Coordinates of C-alpha atoms and ligand atoms in Angstrom, one line a residue:
X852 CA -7.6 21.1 7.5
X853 CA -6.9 19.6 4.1
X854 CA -8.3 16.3 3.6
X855 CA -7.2 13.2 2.2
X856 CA -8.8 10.2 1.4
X857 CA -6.7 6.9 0.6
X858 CA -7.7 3.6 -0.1
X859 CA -6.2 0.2 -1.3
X860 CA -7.9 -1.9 -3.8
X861 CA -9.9 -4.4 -1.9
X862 CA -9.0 -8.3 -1.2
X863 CA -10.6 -11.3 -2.5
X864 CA -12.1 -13.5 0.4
X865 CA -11.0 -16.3 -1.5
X866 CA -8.0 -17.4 0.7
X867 CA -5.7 -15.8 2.8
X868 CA -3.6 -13.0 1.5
X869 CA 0.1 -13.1 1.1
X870 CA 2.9 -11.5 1.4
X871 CA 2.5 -9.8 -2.2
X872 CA -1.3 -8.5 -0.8
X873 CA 0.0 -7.3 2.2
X874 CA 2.8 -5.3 0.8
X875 CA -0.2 -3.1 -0.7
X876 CA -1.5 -2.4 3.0
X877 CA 1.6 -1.7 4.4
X878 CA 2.3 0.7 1.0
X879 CA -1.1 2.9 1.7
X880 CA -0.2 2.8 5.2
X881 CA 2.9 4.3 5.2
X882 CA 1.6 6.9 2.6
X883 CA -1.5 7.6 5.1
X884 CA 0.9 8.2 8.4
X885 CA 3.0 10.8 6.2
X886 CA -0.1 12.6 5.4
X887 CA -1.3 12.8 8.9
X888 CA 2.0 13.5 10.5
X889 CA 1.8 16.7 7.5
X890 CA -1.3 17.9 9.2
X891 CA -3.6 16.3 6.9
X892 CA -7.6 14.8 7.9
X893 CA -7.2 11.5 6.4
X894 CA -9.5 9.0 5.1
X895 CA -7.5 5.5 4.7
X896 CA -10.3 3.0 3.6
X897 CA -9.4 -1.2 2.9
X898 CA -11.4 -3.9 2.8
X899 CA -12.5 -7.0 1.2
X900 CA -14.7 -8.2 -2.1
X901 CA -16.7 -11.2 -1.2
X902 CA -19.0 -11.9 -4.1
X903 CA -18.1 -13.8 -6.9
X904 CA -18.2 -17.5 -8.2
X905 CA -14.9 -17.9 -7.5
X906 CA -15.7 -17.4 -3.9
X907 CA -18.7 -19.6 -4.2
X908 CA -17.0 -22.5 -5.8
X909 CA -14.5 -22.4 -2.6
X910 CA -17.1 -22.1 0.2
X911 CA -18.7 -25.1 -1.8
X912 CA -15.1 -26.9 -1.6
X913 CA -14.8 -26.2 1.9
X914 CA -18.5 -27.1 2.6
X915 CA -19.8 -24.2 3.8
X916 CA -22.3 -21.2 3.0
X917 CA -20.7 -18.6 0.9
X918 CA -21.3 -16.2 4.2
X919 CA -19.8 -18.2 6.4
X920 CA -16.8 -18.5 4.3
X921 CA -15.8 -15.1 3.1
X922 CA -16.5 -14.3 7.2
X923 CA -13.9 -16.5 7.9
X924 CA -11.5 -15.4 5.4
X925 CA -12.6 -11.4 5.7
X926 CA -11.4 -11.8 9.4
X927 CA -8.3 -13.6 8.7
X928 CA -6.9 -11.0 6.3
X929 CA -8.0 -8.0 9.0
X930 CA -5.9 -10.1 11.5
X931 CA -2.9 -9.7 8.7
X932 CA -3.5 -6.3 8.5
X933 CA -3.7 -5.8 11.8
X934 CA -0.6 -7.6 13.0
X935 CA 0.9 -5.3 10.1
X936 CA 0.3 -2.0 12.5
X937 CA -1.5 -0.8 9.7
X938 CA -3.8 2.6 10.6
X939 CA -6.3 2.0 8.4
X940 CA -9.6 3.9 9.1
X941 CA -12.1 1.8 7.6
X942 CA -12.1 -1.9 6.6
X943 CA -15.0 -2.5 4.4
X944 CA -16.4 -5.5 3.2
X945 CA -19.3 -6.1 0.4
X946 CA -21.4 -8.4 2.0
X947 CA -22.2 -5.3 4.3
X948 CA -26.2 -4.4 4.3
X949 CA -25.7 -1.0 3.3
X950 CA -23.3 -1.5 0.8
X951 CA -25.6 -4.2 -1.0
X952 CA -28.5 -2.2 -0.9
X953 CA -26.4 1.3 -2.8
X954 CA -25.0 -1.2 -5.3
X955 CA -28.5 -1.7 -6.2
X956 CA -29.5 1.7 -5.7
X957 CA -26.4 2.7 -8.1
X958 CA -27.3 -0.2 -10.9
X959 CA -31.0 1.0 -11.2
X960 CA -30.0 4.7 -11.4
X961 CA -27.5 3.3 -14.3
X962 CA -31.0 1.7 -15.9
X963 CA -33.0 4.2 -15.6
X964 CA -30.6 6.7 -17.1
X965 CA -30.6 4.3 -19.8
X966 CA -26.7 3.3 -19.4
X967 CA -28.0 -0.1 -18.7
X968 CA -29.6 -2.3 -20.9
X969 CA -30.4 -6.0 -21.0
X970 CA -29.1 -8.2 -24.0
X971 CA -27.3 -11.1 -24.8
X972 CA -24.3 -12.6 -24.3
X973 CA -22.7 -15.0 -26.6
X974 CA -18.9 -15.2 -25.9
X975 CA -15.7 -17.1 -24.0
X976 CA -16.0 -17.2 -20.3
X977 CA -13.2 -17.5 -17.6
X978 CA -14.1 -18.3 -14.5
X979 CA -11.5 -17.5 -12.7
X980 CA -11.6 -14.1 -13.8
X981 CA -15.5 -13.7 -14.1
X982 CA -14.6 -12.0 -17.4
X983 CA -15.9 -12.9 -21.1
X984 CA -13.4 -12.5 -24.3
X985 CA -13.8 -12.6 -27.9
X986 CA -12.1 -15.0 -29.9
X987 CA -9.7 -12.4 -30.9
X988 CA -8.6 -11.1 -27.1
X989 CA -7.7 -14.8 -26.3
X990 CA -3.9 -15.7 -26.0
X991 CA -3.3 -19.1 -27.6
X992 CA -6.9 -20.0 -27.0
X993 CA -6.8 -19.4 -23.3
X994 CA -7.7 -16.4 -21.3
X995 CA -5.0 -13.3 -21.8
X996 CA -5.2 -12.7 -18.0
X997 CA -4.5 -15.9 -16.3
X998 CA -3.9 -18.4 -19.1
X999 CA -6.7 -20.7 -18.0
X1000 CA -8.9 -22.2 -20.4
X1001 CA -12.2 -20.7 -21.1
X1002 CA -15.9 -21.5 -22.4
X1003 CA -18.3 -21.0 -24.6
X1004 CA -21.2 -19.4 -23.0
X1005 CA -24.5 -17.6 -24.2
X1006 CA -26.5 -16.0 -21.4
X1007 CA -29.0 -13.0 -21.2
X1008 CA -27.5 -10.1 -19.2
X1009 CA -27.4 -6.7 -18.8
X1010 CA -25.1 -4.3 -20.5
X1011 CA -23.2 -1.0 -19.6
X1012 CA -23.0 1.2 -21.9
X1013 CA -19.4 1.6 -21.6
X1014 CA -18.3 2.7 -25.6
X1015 CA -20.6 5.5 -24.8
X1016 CA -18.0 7.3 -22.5
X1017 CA -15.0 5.9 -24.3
X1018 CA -13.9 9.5 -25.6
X1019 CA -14.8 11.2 -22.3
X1020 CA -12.1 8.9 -20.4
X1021 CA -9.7 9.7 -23.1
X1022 CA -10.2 13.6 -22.9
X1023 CA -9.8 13.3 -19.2
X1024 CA -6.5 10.8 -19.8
X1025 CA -4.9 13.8 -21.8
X1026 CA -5.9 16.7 -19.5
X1027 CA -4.8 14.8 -16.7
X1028 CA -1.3 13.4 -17.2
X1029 CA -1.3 12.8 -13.3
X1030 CA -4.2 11.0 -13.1
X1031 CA -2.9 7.2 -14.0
X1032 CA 0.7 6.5 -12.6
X1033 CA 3.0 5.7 -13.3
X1034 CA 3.1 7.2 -16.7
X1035 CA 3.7 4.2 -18.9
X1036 CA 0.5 2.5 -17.3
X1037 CA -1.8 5.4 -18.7
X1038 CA 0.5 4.8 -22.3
X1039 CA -1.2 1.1 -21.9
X1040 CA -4.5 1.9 -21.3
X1041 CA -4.7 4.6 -24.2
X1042 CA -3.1 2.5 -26.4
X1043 CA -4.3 -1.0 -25.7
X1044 CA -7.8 -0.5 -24.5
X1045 CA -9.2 2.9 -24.8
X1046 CA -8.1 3.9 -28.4
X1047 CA -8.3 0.7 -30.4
X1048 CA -12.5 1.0 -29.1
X1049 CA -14.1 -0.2 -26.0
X1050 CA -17.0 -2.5 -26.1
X1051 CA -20.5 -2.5 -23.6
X1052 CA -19.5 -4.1 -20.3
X1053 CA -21.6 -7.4 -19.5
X1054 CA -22.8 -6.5 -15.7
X1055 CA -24.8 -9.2 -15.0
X1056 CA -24.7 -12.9 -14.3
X1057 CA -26.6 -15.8 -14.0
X1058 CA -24.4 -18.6 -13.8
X1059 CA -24.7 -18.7 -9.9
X1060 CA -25.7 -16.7 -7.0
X1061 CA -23.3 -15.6 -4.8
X1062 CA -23.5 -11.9 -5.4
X1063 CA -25.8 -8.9 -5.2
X1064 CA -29.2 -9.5 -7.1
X1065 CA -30.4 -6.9 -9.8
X1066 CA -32.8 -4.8 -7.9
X1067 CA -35.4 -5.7 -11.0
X1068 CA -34.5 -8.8 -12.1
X1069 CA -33.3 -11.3 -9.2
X1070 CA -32.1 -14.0 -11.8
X1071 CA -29.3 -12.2 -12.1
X1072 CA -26.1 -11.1 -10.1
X1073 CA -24.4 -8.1 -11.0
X1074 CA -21.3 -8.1 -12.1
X1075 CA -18.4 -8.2 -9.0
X1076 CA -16.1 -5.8 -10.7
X1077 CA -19.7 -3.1 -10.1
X1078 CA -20.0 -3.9 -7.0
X1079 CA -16.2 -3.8 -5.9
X1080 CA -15.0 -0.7 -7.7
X1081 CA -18.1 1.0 -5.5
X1082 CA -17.0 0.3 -2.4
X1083 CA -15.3 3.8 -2.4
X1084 CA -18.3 5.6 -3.0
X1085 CA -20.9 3.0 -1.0
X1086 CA -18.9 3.5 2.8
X1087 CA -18.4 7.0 2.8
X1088 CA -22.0 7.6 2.7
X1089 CA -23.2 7.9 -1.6
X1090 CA -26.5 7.7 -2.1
X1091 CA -28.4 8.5 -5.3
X1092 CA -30.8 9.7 -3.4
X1093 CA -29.0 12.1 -1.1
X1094 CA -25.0 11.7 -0.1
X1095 CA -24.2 12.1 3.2
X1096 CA -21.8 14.7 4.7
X1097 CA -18.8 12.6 5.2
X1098 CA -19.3 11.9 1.1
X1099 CA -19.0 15.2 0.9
X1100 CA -16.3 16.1 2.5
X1101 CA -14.0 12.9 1.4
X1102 CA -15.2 12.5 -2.6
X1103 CA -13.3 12.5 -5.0
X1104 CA -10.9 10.0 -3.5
X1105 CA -7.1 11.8 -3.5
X1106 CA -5.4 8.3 -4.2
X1107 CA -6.5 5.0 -5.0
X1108 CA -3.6 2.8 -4.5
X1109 CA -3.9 -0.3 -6.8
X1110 CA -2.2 -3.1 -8.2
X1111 CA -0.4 -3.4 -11.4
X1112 CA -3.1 -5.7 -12.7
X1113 CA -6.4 -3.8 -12.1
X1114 CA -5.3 -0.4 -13.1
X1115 CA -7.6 -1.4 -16.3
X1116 CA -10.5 -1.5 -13.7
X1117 CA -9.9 1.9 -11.6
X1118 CA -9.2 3.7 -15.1
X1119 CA -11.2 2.6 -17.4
X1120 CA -14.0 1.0 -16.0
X1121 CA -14.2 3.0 -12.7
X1122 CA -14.4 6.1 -14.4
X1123 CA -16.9 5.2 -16.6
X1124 CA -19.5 4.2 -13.8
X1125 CA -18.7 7.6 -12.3
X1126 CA -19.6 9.5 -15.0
X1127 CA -22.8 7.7 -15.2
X1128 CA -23.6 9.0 -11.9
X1129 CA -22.6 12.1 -12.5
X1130 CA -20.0 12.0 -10.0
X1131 CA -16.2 13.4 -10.1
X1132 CA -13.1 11.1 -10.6
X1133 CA -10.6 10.4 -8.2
X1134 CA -7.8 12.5 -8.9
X1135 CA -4.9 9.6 -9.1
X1136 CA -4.5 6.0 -9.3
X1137 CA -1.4 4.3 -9.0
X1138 CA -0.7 0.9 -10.6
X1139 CA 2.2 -0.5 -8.0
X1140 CA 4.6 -3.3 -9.1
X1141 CA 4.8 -6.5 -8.0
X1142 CA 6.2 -8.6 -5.4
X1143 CA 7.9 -11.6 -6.8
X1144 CA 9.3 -14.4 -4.6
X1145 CA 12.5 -15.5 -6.1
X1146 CA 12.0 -13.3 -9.0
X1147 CA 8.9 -15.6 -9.6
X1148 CA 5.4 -14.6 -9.6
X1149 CA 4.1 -16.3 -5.9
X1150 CA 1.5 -19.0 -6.2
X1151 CA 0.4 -21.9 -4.6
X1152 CA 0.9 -24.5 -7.5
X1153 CA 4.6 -23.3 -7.3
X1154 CA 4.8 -23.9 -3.6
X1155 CA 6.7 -20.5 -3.2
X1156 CA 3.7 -18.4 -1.6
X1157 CA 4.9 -16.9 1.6
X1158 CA 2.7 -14.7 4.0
X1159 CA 3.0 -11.8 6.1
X1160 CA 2.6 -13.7 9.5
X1161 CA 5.3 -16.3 8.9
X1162 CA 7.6 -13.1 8.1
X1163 CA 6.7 -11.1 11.0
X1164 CA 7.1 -13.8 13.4
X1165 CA 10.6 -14.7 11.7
X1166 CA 12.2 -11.1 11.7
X1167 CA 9.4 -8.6 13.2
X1168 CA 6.8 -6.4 11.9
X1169 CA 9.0 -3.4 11.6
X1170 CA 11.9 -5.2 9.5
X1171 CA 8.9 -6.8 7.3
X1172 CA 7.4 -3.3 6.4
X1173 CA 10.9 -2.0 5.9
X1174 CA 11.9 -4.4 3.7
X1175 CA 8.7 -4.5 1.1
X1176 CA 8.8 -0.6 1.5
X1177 CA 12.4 -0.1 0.5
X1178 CA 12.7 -2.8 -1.9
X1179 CA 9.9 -2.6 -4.4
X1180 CA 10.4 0.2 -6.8
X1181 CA 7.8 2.8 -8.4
X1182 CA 7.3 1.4 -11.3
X1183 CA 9.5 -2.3 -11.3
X1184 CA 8.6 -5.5 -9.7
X1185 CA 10.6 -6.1 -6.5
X1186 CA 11.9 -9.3 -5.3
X1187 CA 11.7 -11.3 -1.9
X1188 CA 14.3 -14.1 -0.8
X1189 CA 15.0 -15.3 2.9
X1190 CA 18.6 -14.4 2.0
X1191 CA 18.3 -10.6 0.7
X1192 CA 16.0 -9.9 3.7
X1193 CA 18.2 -10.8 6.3
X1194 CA 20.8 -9.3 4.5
X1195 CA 18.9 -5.7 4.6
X1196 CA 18.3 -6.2 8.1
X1197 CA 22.1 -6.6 8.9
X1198 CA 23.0 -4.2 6.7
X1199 CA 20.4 -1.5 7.0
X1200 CA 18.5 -1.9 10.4
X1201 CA 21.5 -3.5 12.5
X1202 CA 24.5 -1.5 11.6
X1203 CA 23.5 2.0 9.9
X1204 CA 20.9 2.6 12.1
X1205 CA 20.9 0.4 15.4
X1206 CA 24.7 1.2 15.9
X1207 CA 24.2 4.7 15.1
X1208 CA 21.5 4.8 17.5
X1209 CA 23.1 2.9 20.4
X1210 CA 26.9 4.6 20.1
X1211 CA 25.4 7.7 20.4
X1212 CA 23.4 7.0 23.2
X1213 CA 26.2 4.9 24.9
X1214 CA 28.8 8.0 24.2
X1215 CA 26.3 10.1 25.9
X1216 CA 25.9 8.5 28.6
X1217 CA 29.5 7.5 28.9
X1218 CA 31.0 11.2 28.8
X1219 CA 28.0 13.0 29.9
X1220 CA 26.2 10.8 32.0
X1221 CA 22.9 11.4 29.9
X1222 CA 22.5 14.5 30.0
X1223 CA 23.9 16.5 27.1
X1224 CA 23.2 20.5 26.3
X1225 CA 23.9 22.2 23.3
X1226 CA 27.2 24.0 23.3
X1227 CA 26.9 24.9 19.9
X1228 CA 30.8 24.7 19.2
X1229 CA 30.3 24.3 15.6
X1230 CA 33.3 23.7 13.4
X1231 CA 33.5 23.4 9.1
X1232 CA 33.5 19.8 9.3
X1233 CA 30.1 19.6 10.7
X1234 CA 28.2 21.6 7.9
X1235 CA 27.6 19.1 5.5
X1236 CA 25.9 16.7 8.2
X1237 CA 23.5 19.6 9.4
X1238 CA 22.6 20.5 5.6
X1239 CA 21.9 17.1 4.9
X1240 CA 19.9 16.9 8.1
X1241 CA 18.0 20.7 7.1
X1242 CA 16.9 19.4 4.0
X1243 CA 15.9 15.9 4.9
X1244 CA 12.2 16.3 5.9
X1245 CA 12.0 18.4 1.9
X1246 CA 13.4 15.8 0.6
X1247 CA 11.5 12.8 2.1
X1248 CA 8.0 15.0 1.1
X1249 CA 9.1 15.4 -2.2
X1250 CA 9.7 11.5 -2.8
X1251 CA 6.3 10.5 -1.0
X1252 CA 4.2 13.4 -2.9
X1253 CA 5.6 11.5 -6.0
X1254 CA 4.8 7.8 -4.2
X1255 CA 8.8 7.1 -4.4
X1256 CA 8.6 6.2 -1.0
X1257 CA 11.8 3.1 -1.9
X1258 CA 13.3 6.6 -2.5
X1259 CA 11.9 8.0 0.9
X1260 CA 13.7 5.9 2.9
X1261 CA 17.1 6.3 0.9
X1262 CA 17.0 9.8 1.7
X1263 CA 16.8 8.8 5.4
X1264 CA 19.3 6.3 5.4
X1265 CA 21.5 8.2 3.8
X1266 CA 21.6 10.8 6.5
X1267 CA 21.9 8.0 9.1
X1268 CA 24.7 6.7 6.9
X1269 CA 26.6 10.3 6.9
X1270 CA 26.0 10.7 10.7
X1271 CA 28.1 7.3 11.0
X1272 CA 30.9 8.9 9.2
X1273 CA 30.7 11.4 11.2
X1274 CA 31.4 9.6 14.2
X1275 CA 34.5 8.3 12.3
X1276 CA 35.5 11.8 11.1
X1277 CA 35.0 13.7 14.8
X1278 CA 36.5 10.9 17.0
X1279 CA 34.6 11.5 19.8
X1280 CA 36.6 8.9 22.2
X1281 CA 39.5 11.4 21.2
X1282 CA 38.1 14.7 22.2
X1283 CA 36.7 12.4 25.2
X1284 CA 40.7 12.6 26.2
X1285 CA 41.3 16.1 26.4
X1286 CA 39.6 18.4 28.7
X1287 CA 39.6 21.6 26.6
X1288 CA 37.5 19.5 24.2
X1289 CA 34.8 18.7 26.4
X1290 CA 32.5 21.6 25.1
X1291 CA 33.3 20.9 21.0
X1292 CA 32.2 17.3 22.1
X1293 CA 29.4 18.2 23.3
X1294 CA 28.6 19.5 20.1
X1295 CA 29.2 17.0 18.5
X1296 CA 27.0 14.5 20.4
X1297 CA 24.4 16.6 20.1
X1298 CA 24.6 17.1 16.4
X1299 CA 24.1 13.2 16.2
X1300 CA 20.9 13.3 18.9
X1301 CA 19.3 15.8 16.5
X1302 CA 19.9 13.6 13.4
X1303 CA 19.0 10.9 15.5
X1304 CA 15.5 12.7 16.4
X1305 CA 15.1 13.9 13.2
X1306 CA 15.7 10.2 11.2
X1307 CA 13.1 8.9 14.1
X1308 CA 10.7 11.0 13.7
X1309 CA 10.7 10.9 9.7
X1310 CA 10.9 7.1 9.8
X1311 CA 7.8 6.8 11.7
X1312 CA 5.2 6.2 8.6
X1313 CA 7.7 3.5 7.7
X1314 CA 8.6 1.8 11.1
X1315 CA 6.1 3.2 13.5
X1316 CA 7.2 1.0 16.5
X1317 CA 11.1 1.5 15.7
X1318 CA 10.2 5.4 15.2
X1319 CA 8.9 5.1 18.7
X1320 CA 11.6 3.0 20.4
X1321 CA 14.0 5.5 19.1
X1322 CA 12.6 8.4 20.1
X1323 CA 11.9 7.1 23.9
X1324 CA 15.8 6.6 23.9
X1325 CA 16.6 9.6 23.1
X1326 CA 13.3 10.9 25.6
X1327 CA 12.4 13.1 23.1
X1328 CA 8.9 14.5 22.5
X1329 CA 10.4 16.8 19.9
X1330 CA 9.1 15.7 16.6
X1331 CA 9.6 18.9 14.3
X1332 CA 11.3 17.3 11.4
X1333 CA 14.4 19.4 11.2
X1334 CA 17.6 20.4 13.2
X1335 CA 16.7 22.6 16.3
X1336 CA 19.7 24.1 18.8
X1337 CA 19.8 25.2 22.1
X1338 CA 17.9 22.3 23.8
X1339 CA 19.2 20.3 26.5
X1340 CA 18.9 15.9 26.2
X1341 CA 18.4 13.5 29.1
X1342 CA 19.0 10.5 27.4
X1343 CA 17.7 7.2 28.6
X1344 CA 20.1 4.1 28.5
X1345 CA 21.0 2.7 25.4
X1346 CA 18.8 -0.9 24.2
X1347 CA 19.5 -2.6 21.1
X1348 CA 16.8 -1.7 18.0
X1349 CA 17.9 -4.9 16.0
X1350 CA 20.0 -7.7 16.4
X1351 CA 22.3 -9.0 13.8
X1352 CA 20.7 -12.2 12.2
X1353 CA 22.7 -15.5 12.1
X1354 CA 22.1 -16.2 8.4
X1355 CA 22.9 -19.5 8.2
X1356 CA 21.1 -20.4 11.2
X1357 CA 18.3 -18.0 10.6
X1358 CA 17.7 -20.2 7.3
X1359 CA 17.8 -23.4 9.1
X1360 CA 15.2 -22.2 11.7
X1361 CA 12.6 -21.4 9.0
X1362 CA 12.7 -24.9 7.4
X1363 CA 12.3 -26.4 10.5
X1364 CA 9.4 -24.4 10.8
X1365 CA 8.0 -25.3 7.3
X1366 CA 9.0 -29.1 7.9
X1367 CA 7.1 -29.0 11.6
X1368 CA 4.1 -27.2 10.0
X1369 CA 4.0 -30.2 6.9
Ligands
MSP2771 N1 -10.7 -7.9 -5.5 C1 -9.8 -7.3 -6.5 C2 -9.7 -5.8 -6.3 C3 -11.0 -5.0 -6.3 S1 -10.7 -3.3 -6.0 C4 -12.2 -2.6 -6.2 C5 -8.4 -8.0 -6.4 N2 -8.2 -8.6 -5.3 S2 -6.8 -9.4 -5.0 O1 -7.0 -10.0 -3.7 O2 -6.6 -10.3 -6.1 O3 -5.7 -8.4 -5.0 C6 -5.6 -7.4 -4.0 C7 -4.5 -6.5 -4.4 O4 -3.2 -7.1 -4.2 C8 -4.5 -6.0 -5.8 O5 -4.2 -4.6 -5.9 C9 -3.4 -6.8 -6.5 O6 -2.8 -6.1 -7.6 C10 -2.4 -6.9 -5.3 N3 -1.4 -7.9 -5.5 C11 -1.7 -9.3 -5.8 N4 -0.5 -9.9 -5.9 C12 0.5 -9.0 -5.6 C13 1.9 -9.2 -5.5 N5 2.6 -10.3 -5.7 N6 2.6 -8.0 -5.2 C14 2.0 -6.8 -5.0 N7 0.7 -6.7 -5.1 C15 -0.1 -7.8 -5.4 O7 -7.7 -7.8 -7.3

């Protein structure tokens, strides 16, 4: 069995995740249930990064040990990810034991190698970022990721030799035009980072203490981006001094699915402490877009953050995943309002496929009392629904081995959408009328049931529980992905997948909620 190993980039403890994080969950997992439902052994890994001063400045607002914090929060976005119906295999976090101790194992390998050194630091800090900047990086004086103001700082700390391997990560850029995607992100990183030089990488800290000590030298911290980016390598089983068989087996990661604004981290930096250990490089990373509220970037200081939870106990986990899955693009930021998702839900879930699913059922139950065999009374009319139906399950691979998976759905819905028309276009209730008919609408019926079966069962990765629902209606067990004849259906009765949403009154309910919860 081919394997596949999948992992999302790893949360800050440093508050609870919203909706934005979540989306990148729900994104793996979709991409992980596909896989497995194509026979492959995966790997899905997520998990959380816990170190940091960020993390220590906010377990010291909330008056607590740093530990005692991030296992709070660490627990918290599980329980989001959880109530997500998300299969991850793993969730790792790097206040684990064993991933502490191989971070250290990894940093003294680096220093005895000699890709480690210590020196100085003289340079602006940002806090926030736990990054240092030269004058020249800086955006109007303030930090060119976040904006923030920075400080002057001068520290001893240890260095990666990171300019060393600078022309290595280009050579393997070029030969591997797959590796970064999508393509206009590994563009950025040639461009902007890797070509104009890169500098040694400060991996060491001494400003405070919440993070793994230097194995040598316990003033100092190392560096969270080290110890995060490892987290790959550190819970499958790496160890310099012997890897175990699962690293074996799973190593070099297939995908690791990342945000938009740590692709710099998992492509430059990442592969750079891999080729220090003499280790192969994970053979894609994709940079996903964005989820913007509003067409605004979500934070707190706005007021416009919204999470997960709040979303799925509005409208329901399956019409949550749907929605982030469908509506953020490959490569552009995608938007969330109230308004558009309850739109998609009438549109989409309530009338394409709920009333696809339950006139069906209801017709077959009606004119057949459930139970419906294939008369195969096929007529010119029908061919270009059963094409469309044929190539489906092509179609949907090709768009999710290319991580289109917006694109993925479309194909689906647009088979769901041309089996509506074909209700309109047969007139079943017509045929109903005349007895000769009885076997050509038969046929009929059944050519919906097996684009019905085949939708379900292709929908699953996206809507697991509606996948499941759909398929008990139909009492199916069938789950080859393409149109089969011959077989005989015993439908159960028909129950409604989604409800059309009150918009107006939908709105009102939720700032209720938000006013109660003030
Ligand atoms: N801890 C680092 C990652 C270390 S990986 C070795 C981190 N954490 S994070 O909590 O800030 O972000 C987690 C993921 O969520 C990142 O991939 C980030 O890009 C993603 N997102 C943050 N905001 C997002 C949206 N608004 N929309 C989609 N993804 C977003 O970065």
């Amino acid at each position: 069995m081919e394997k596949y190993y999948i992992s999302t980039a790893i949360a800050y403890t440093s508050g609870k995740p919203h909706i934005g994080n979540t989306y990148e969950i729900v994104l793996a997992d979709a991409l992980a249930r596909f896989k497995r439902a194509k026979g492959y052994d995966v790997y899905f890994q997520t998990g959380t990064d816990e170190h940091g001063e960020k993390i220590q400045l906010k377990a010291e607002a909330a008056g607590v040990k740093p530990q005692e914090f991030v296992d709070q929060v660490a627990s918290q976005i599980q329980t989001i990810w959880d109530t997500m119906n998300t299969s991850y295999d793993r969730f790792v976090r790097t206040t684990n034991e064993q991933h502490k101790q191989i971070v250290q194992k990894i940093f003294q390998k680096m220093y005895d190698k000699g890709d480690i050194y210590l020196g100085k630091y003289e340079g602006l800090y940002c806090t926030p970022c736990e990054s240092f900047f030269t004058e020249s990086q800086l955006v109007d004086g303030k930090c060119p990721d976040c904006g923030r103001e920075v400080q002057a700082k001068c520290e001893e700390a240890y260095f990666f030799r990171l300019s060393k391997y600078q022309d290595r990560i280009i050579q393997y850029l070029e030969e591997h035009p797959d590796f970064i995607q999508p393509t206009a992100r590994k563009n950025e990183m040639l461009n902007n980072f890797l070509k104009p030089g890169l500098q040694d990488l400060c991996v060491s800290r001494t400003s405070f203490e919440w993070g793994i000590p230097v194995p040598f030298d316990s003033k100092h911290v190392i560096y969270v981006w080290l110890d995060a980016l490892t987290n790959y390598i550190t819970n499958i089983g790496y160890d310099p001094d012997g890897s175990s068989e699962e690293f074996q087996k799973y190593w070099p990661a297939d995908l690791h699915l990342v945000g938009k604004d740590i692709v710099r981290f998992h492509t430059i930096y990442w592969p750079a402490f891999l080729m220090s250990l003499d280790l192969p490089l994970p053979k894609k990373v994709f940079g996903h877009p964005w989820l913007l509220m509003n067409n605004d970037k979500m934070s707190k200081s706005k007021g416009n953050v919204i999470y997960a939870d709040d979303l799925v106990s509005f409208f329901g986990v399956d019409a949550v995943r749907y929605y982030v899955l469908h509506e953020i693009p490959f490569q552009n930021d995608g938007n969330l309002t109230y308004e558009l998702l309850i739109e998609r839900i009438n549109s989409d879930l309530a009338n394409v496929l709920g009333n696809l699913v339950n006139r069906t059922i209801s017709m077959v139950q009606k004119y057949f009392d459930g139970v419906l065999k294939d008369t195969a009374v096929i007529e010119e009319m029908d061919e270009e629904l059963l094409s469309m139906v044929s190539s489906l399950d092509g179609n949907v691979t090709k768009k999710m081995d290319d991580l289109q998976v917006g694109e993925a759905i479309d194909a689906i819905f647009d088979v769901l959408r041309r089996s509506n028309k074909y209700i309109d276009e047969t007139m079943p209730w017509s045929l109903a009328k005349e007895e000769d008919k009885k076997d050509r609408l038969a046929t009929v019926l059944y050519h919906l049931l097996e684009s019905i079966r085949v939708c379900g069962t292709l929908l699953s990765p996206f809507m697991p529980d509606t996948s499941v629902q759909i398929l008990k209606q139909l009492n199916q067990e069938d789950l080859t992905p393409t149109f089969v004849r011959g077989k005989t259906y015993h439908v159960s009765s028909p129950s409604p997948l989604f409800a059309r949403i009150d918009k107006e009154k939908k709105l009102a309910e939720i700032e209720d909620h938000f006013k109660n919860s003030l």
